[in-house]
Amino acid sequence: MEIFQYGQKEIEYLKKKDKHLAQAIDRIGLIEREVIPDLFTALVNSIVGQQISMKAMDTIWARMVKMLDEITPEKIAFKSAEEIQKCGITMKKAVYIKNIAEMVLRGEFNISKFSLLSDDEVALRLSALNGVGVWTAEMMMIFSMQRPDIVSWSDLAIRRGMMTLYHHRKLDKAKFERYKKRYSPYGTVASLYLWEISAGH
């Protein structure tokens, strides 16, 4: 299992920038969040996990890994959408996954070049795919590419974490952007803590 890498440098910076966050960091300690370094695998994983519980996600994912052995464009392209669906996902998701695999194999979607692109370009290219929205693209940048400065407005739990941390009843985009700027260039680490705060830790 690989985990999101961060350490003292990021922690000290965020603590210096924000006293509320500093208290939360001291209380919560170091966070270990699993990452999937292979972008294609991570993309399939995130489509599977959309709008279902973590428990359902784990079950379906285990079935897919068992069926395919490893999650590669080649292995997915070799299966029919019906076979993929049998793992427990909707036909719509099965078609999205199969289409993305075929686009990668045809060279229409060059996933290997993503490391060279800016956050905005990655978000744009990923969210142009059927079945992938901005939120999924941002989660890819955190949990696969380990980009350092992602704070997702589309993520309800991150917004809830912010509201809890700063005692806000409401949070508008302007306020959100102010906090996001304050955390930069280590917004992703701030996001990890906001998730924990949102979960009541």
PDB file of C-alpha atoms in Angstrom:
ATOM      1  CA  MET A   1       0.000   0.000   0.000  1.00  0.00           C
ATOM      2  CA  GLU A   2       1.349   3.402  -0.967  1.00  0.00           C
ATOM      3  CA  ILE A   3       0.355   6.464   1.033  1.00  0.00           C
ATOM      4  CA  PHE A   4       0.228  10.170   0.258  1.00  0.00           C
ATOM      5  CA  GLN A   5       3.665  11.575   1.038  1.00  0.00           C
ATOM      6  CA  TYR A   6       4.029  14.691   3.179  1.00  0.00           C
ATOM      7  CA  GLY A   7       6.024  15.678   6.245  1.00  0.00           C
ATOM      8  CA  GLN A   8       7.309  18.387   8.572  1.00  0.00           C
ATOM      9  CA  LYS A   9       7.876  20.971   5.841  1.00  0.00           C
ATOM     10  CA  GLU A  10       4.199  21.044   4.816  1.00  0.00           C
ATOM     11  CA  ILE A  11       2.937  20.760   8.402  1.00  0.00           C
ATOM     12  CA  GLU A  12       5.099  23.629   9.681  1.00  0.00           C
ATOM     13  CA  TYR A  13       4.058  25.859   6.779  1.00  0.00           C
ATOM     14  CA  LEU A  14       0.329  25.270   7.301  1.00  0.00           C
ATOM     15  CA  LYS A  15       0.586  25.675  11.072  1.00  0.00           C
ATOM     16  CA  LYS A  16       2.368  28.986  10.640  1.00  0.00           C
ATOM     17  CA  LYS A  17      -0.261  30.192   8.158  1.00  0.00           C
ATOM     18  CA  ASP A  18      -3.401  29.233  10.097  1.00  0.00           C
ATOM     19  CA  LYS A  19      -3.818  28.874  13.870  1.00  0.00           C
ATOM     20  CA  HIS A  20      -7.133  26.970  13.606  1.00  0.00           C
ATOM     21  CA  LEU A  21      -5.583  24.443  11.244  1.00  0.00           C
ATOM     22  CA  ALA A  22      -2.495  24.255  13.501  1.00  0.00           C
ATOM     23  CA  GLN A  23      -4.636  23.084  16.433  1.00  0.00           C
ATOM     24  CA  ALA A  24      -6.354  20.475  14.236  1.00  0.00           C
ATOM     25  CA  ILE A  25      -3.007  19.181  12.915  1.00  0.00           C
ATOM     26  CA  ASP A  26      -1.651  18.813  16.478  1.00  0.00           C
ATOM     27  CA  ARG A  27      -4.804  16.984  17.554  1.00  0.00           C
ATOM     28  CA  ILE A  28      -5.062  14.644  14.540  1.00  0.00           C
ATOM     29  CA  GLY A  29      -1.377  13.918  13.932  1.00  0.00           C
ATOM     30  CA  LEU A  30       0.028  12.433  10.729  1.00  0.00           C
ATOM     31  CA  ILE A  31      -2.584  11.165   8.260  1.00  0.00           C
ATOM     32  CA  GLU A  32      -2.062   8.081   6.121  1.00  0.00           C
ATOM     33  CA  ARG A  33      -4.199   8.078   2.982  1.00  0.00           C
ATOM     34  CA  GLU A  34      -3.743   5.374   0.389  1.00  0.00           C
ATOM     35  CA  VAL A  35      -2.848   6.416  -3.154  1.00  0.00           C
ATOM     36  CA  ILE A  36      -3.009   4.507  -6.465  1.00  0.00           C
ATOM     37  CA  PRO A  37       0.078   5.679  -8.385  1.00  0.00           C
ATOM     38  CA  ASP A  38      -1.064   4.250 -11.731  1.00  0.00           C
ATOM     39  CA  LEU A  39      -3.358   6.879 -13.223  1.00  0.00           C
ATOM     40  CA  PHE A  40      -5.402   4.509 -15.380  1.00  0.00           C
ATOM     41  CA  THR A  41      -6.101   2.160 -12.449  1.00  0.00           C
ATOM     42  CA  ALA A  42      -6.993   5.166 -10.276  1.00  0.00           C
ATOM     43  CA  LEU A  43      -9.352   6.486 -12.952  1.00  0.00           C
ATOM     44  CA  VAL A  44     -11.225   3.177 -13.200  1.00  0.00           C
ATOM     45  CA  ASN A  45     -11.304   2.974  -9.398  1.00  0.00           C
ATOM     46  CA  SER A  46     -12.857   6.423  -9.098  1.00  0.00           C
ATOM     47  CA  ILE A  47     -15.547   5.731 -11.727  1.00  0.00           C
ATOM     48  CA  VAL A  48     -16.446   2.491  -9.929  1.00  0.00           C
ATOM     49  CA  GLY A  49     -16.670   4.361  -6.613  1.00  0.00           C
ATOM     50  CA  GLN A  50     -18.934   7.193  -7.763  1.00  0.00           C
ATOM     51  CA  GLN A  51     -22.121   7.526  -5.682  1.00  0.00           C
ATOM     52  CA  ILE A  52     -21.750   4.225  -3.825  1.00  0.00           C
ATOM     53  CA  SER A  53     -20.616   3.422  -0.270  1.00  0.00           C
ATOM     54  CA  MET A  54     -16.998   2.552   0.561  1.00  0.00           C
ATOM     55  CA  LYS A  55     -18.132  -0.968   1.527  1.00  0.00           C
ATOM     56  CA  ALA A  56     -19.821  -1.555  -1.855  1.00  0.00           C
ATOM     57  CA  MET A  57     -16.803  -0.035  -3.578  1.00  0.00           C
ATOM     58  CA  ASP A  58     -14.380  -2.436  -1.840  1.00  0.00           C
ATOM     59  CA  THR A  59     -16.502  -5.464  -2.786  1.00  0.00           C
ATOM     60  CA  ILE A  60     -16.821  -4.447  -6.454  1.00  0.00           C
ATOM     61  CA  TRP A  61     -13.145  -3.536  -6.713  1.00  0.00           C
ATOM     62  CA  ALA A  62     -12.092  -6.930  -5.299  1.00  0.00           C
ATOM     63  CA  ARG A  63     -14.278  -8.632  -7.944  1.00  0.00           C
ATOM     64  CA  MET A  64     -12.736  -6.550 -10.743  1.00  0.00           C
ATOM     65  CA  VAL A  65      -9.192  -7.309  -9.612  1.00  0.00           C
ATOM     66  CA  LYS A  66     -10.085 -11.015  -9.400  1.00  0.00           C
ATOM     67  CA  MET A  67     -11.612 -10.991 -12.898  1.00  0.00           C
ATOM     68  CA  LEU A  68      -8.892  -8.934 -14.609  1.00  0.00           C
ATOM     69  CA  ASP A  69      -5.862  -9.790 -12.447  1.00  0.00           C
ATOM     70  CA  GLU A  70      -4.603  -6.250 -13.017  1.00  0.00           C
ATOM     71  CA  ILE A  71      -6.496  -3.176 -14.142  1.00  0.00           C
ATOM     72  CA  THR A  72      -4.940  -2.208 -17.488  1.00  0.00           C
ATOM     73  CA  PRO A  73      -6.448  -0.782 -20.703  1.00  0.00           C
ATOM     74  CA  GLU A  74      -5.566  -4.044 -22.496  1.00  0.00           C
ATOM     75  CA  LYS A  75      -7.317  -6.287 -19.960  1.00  0.00           C
ATOM     76  CA  ILE A  76     -10.450  -4.101 -19.912  1.00  0.00           C
ATOM     77  CA  ALA A  77     -10.634  -3.795 -23.711  1.00  0.00           C
ATOM     78  CA  PHE A  78     -10.541  -7.605 -23.892  1.00  0.00           C
ATOM     79  CA  LYS A  79     -13.744  -7.869 -21.803  1.00  0.00           C
ATOM     80  CA  SER A  80     -17.250  -6.909 -22.892  1.00  0.00           C
ATOM     81  CA  ALA A  81     -19.173  -4.169 -21.078  1.00  0.00           C
ATOM     82  CA  GLU A  82     -21.556  -6.934 -19.878  1.00  0.00           C
ATOM     83  CA  GLU A  83     -18.689  -8.862 -18.263  1.00  0.00           C
ATOM     84  CA  ILE A  84     -17.425  -5.699 -16.537  1.00  0.00           C
ATOM     85  CA  GLN A  85     -20.962  -4.914 -15.367  1.00  0.00           C
ATOM     86  CA  LYS A  86     -21.195  -8.345 -13.696  1.00  0.00           C
ATOM     87  CA  CYS A  87     -18.707  -7.137 -11.071  1.00  0.00           C
ATOM     88  CA  GLY A  88     -21.597  -5.134  -9.648  1.00  0.00           C
ATOM     89  CA  ILE A  89     -21.504  -1.768 -11.420  1.00  0.00           C
ATOM     90  CA  THR A  90     -24.090  -0.105 -13.646  1.00  0.00           C
ATOM     91  CA  MET A  91     -23.976  -0.641 -17.395  1.00  0.00           C
ATOM     92  CA  LYS A  92     -23.315   3.096 -17.773  1.00  0.00           C
ATOM     93  CA  LYS A  93     -20.143   2.871 -15.674  1.00  0.00           C
ATOM     94  CA  ALA A  94     -19.042  -0.309 -17.484  1.00  0.00           C
ATOM     95  CA  VAL A  95     -19.368   1.494 -20.842  1.00  0.00           C
ATOM     96  CA  TYR A  96     -17.439   4.562 -19.556  1.00  0.00           C
ATOM     97  CA  ILE A  97     -14.598   2.335 -18.330  1.00  0.00           C
ATOM     98  CA  LYS A  98     -14.448   0.321 -21.555  1.00  0.00           C
ATOM     99  CA  ASN A  99     -14.497   3.481 -23.724  1.00  0.00           C
ATOM    100  CA  ILE A 100     -11.642   5.076 -21.760  1.00  0.00           C
ATOM    101  CA  ALA A 101      -9.574   1.873 -22.053  1.00  0.00           C
ATOM    102  CA  GLU A 102     -10.122   1.820 -25.826  1.00  0.00           C
ATOM    103  CA  MET A 103      -9.246   5.521 -26.160  1.00  0.00           C
ATOM    104  CA  VAL A 104      -5.961   4.884 -24.322  1.00  0.00           C
ATOM    105  CA  LEU A 105      -5.146   1.934 -26.611  1.00  0.00           C
ATOM    106  CA  ARG A 106      -5.958   3.945 -29.743  1.00  0.00           C
ATOM    107  CA  GLY A 107      -3.669   6.736 -28.527  1.00  0.00           C
ATOM    108  CA  GLU A 108      -6.560   9.225 -28.315  1.00  0.00           C
ATOM    109  CA  PHE A 109      -6.069   9.710 -24.603  1.00  0.00           C
ATOM    110  CA  ASN A 110      -2.411   9.931 -23.645  1.00  0.00           C
ATOM    111  CA  ILE A 111      -2.335   9.301 -19.930  1.00  0.00           C
ATOM    112  CA  SER A 112       1.476   9.067 -19.761  1.00  0.00           C
ATOM    113  CA  LYS A 113       1.850  12.757 -20.627  1.00  0.00           C
ATOM    114  CA  PHE A 114      -0.256  13.938 -17.667  1.00  0.00           C
ATOM    115  CA  SER A 115       2.710  14.376 -15.359  1.00  0.00           C
ATOM    116  CA  LEU A 116       3.905  17.205 -17.636  1.00  0.00           C
ATOM    117  CA  LEU A 117       0.616  19.144 -17.480  1.00  0.00           C
ATOM    118  CA  SER A 118      -0.520  21.823 -15.048  1.00  0.00           C
ATOM    119  CA  ASP A 119      -3.328  21.100 -12.549  1.00  0.00           C
ATOM    120  CA  ASP A 120      -5.789  23.083 -14.671  1.00  0.00           C
ATOM    121  CA  GLU A 121      -4.873  21.193 -17.851  1.00  0.00           C
ATOM    122  CA  VAL A 122      -5.155  17.818 -16.106  1.00  0.00           C
ATOM    123  CA  ALA A 123      -8.592  18.777 -14.734  1.00  0.00           C
ATOM    124  CA  LEU A 124      -9.691  19.929 -18.192  1.00  0.00           C
ATOM    125  CA  ARG A 125      -8.578  16.762 -19.984  1.00  0.00           C
ATOM    126  CA  LEU A 126      -9.917  14.343 -17.397  1.00  0.00           C
ATOM    127  CA  SER A 127     -13.279  16.058 -16.997  1.00  0.00           C
ATOM    128  CA  ALA A 128     -13.727  15.996 -20.798  1.00  0.00           C
ATOM    129  CA  LEU A 129     -14.107  12.202 -20.520  1.00  0.00           C
ATOM    130  CA  ASN A 130     -17.581  10.692 -20.240  1.00  0.00           C
ATOM    131  CA  GLY A 131     -18.117   9.601 -16.644  1.00  0.00           C
ATOM    132  CA  VAL A 132     -15.500  11.955 -15.202  1.00  0.00           C
ATOM    133  CA  GLY A 133     -16.380  15.318 -13.692  1.00  0.00           C
ATOM    134  CA  VAL A 134     -14.249  18.022 -12.093  1.00  0.00           C
ATOM    135  CA  TRP A 135     -14.500  16.387  -8.654  1.00  0.00           C
ATOM    136  CA  THR A 136     -13.218  13.040  -9.977  1.00  0.00           C
ATOM    137  CA  ALA A 137     -10.386  14.840 -11.790  1.00  0.00           C
ATOM    138  CA  GLU A 138      -9.388  16.606  -8.559  1.00  0.00           C
ATOM    139  CA  MET A 139      -9.463  13.319  -6.611  1.00  0.00           C
ATOM    140  CA  MET A 140      -7.212  11.792  -9.302  1.00  0.00           C
ATOM    141  CA  MET A 141      -4.738  14.617  -8.804  1.00  0.00           C
ATOM    142  CA  ILE A 142      -4.676  13.946  -5.063  1.00  0.00           C
ATOM    143  CA  PHE A 143      -4.915  10.159  -4.793  1.00  0.00           C
ATOM    144  CA  SER A 144      -2.956   9.154  -7.875  1.00  0.00           C
ATOM    145  CA  MET A 145      -0.719  11.995  -9.039  1.00  0.00           C
ATOM    146  CA  GLN A 146      -0.113  13.330  -5.496  1.00  0.00           C
ATOM    147  CA  ARG A 147      -0.328  16.925  -6.687  1.00  0.00           C
ATOM    148  CA  PRO A 148       0.510  19.191  -3.725  1.00  0.00           C
ATOM    149  CA  ASP A 149      -2.044  21.994  -4.019  1.00  0.00           C
ATOM    150  CA  ILE A 150      -5.588  20.660  -4.555  1.00  0.00           C
ATOM    151  CA  VAL A 151      -8.526  21.912  -2.460  1.00  0.00           C
ATOM    152  CA  SER A 152     -11.806  20.878  -4.076  1.00  0.00           C
ATOM    153  CA  TRP A 153     -14.805  23.214  -3.983  1.00  0.00           C
ATOM    154  CA  SER A 154     -16.820  20.295  -5.455  1.00  0.00           C
ATOM    155  CA  ASP A 155     -16.103  18.153  -2.385  1.00  0.00           C
ATOM    156  CA  LEU A 156     -18.853  18.490   0.221  1.00  0.00           C
ATOM    157  CA  ALA A 157     -16.758  17.029   3.017  1.00  0.00           C
ATOM    158  CA  ILE A 158     -13.959  19.550   2.425  1.00  0.00           C
ATOM    159  CA  ARG A 159     -16.452  22.412   2.581  1.00  0.00           C
ATOM    160  CA  ARG A 160     -18.014  20.914   5.715  1.00  0.00           C
ATOM    161  CA  GLY A 161     -14.532  20.573   7.268  1.00  0.00           C
ATOM    162  CA  MET A 162     -13.851  24.249   6.569  1.00  0.00           C
ATOM    163  CA  MET A 163     -17.176  25.313   8.071  1.00  0.00           C
ATOM    164  CA  THR A 164     -16.452  23.278  11.215  1.00  0.00           C
ATOM    165  CA  LEU A 165     -12.873  24.534  11.497  1.00  0.00           C
ATOM    166  CA  TYR A 166     -13.746  28.219  11.169  1.00  0.00           C
ATOM    167  CA  HIS A 167     -17.232  28.053  12.770  1.00  0.00           C
ATOM    168  CA  HIS A 168     -19.123  29.175   9.663  1.00  0.00           C
ATOM    169  CA  ARG A 169     -22.807  28.440   9.123  1.00  0.00           C
ATOM    170  CA  LYS A 170     -22.419  29.099   5.410  1.00  0.00           C
ATOM    171  CA  LEU A 171     -19.443  29.078   3.110  1.00  0.00           C
ATOM    172  CA  ASP A 172     -19.446  30.998  -0.148  1.00  0.00           C
ATOM    173  CA  LYS A 173     -16.957  30.568  -2.981  1.00  0.00           C
ATOM    174  CA  ALA A 174     -15.093  33.817  -2.096  1.00  0.00           C
ATOM    175  CA  LYS A 175     -14.411  32.654   1.477  1.00  0.00           C
ATOM    176  CA  PHE A 176     -13.431  29.206   0.226  1.00  0.00           C
ATOM    177  CA  GLU A 177     -10.952  30.758  -2.238  1.00  0.00           C
ATOM    178  CA  ARG A 178      -9.412  32.857   0.557  1.00  0.00           C
ATOM    179  CA  TYR A 179      -8.693  29.769   2.635  1.00  0.00           C
ATOM    180  CA  LYS A 180      -7.468  27.849  -0.408  1.00  0.00           C
ATOM    181  CA  LYS A 181      -4.993  30.654  -1.143  1.00  0.00           C
ATOM    182  CA  ARG A 182      -3.834  30.638   2.479  1.00  0.00           C
ATOM    183  CA  TYR A 183      -2.997  26.915   2.304  1.00  0.00           C
ATOM    184  CA  SER A 184      -1.169  27.193  -1.029  1.00  0.00           C
ATOM    185  CA  PRO A 185       1.244  25.632  -2.087  1.00  0.00           C
ATOM    186  CA  TYR A 186       0.275  22.773   0.266  1.00  0.00           C
ATOM    187  CA  GLY A 187      -3.488  22.750  -0.226  1.00  0.00           C
ATOM    188  CA  THR A 188      -3.650  18.977  -0.613  1.00  0.00           C
ATOM    189  CA  VAL A 189      -2.289  18.406   2.888  1.00  0.00           C
ATOM    190  CA  ALA A 190      -4.846  20.911   4.210  1.00  0.00           C
ATOM    191  CA  SER A 191      -7.523  18.889   2.356  1.00  0.00           C
ATOM    192  CA  LEU A 192      -6.455  15.698   4.167  1.00  0.00           C
ATOM    193  CA  TYR A 193      -7.013  17.460   7.505  1.00  0.00           C
ATOM    194  CA  LEU A 194     -10.305  19.018   6.409  1.00  0.00           C
ATOM    195  CA  TRP A 195     -11.611  15.533   5.570  1.00  0.00           C
ATOM    196  CA  GLU A 196     -10.651  14.312   9.031  1.00  0.00           C
ATOM    197  CA  ILE A 197     -12.326  17.338  10.655  1.00  0.00           C
ATOM    198  CA  SER A 198     -15.461  16.745   8.592  1.00  0.00           C
ATOM    199  CA  ALA A 199     -15.546  13.127   9.798  1.00  0.00           C
ATOM    200  CA  GLY A 200     -15.576  14.400  13.386  1.00  0.00           C
ATOM    201  CA  HIS A 201     -11.919  13.851  14.290  1.00  0.00           C
TER     202      HIS A 201
END
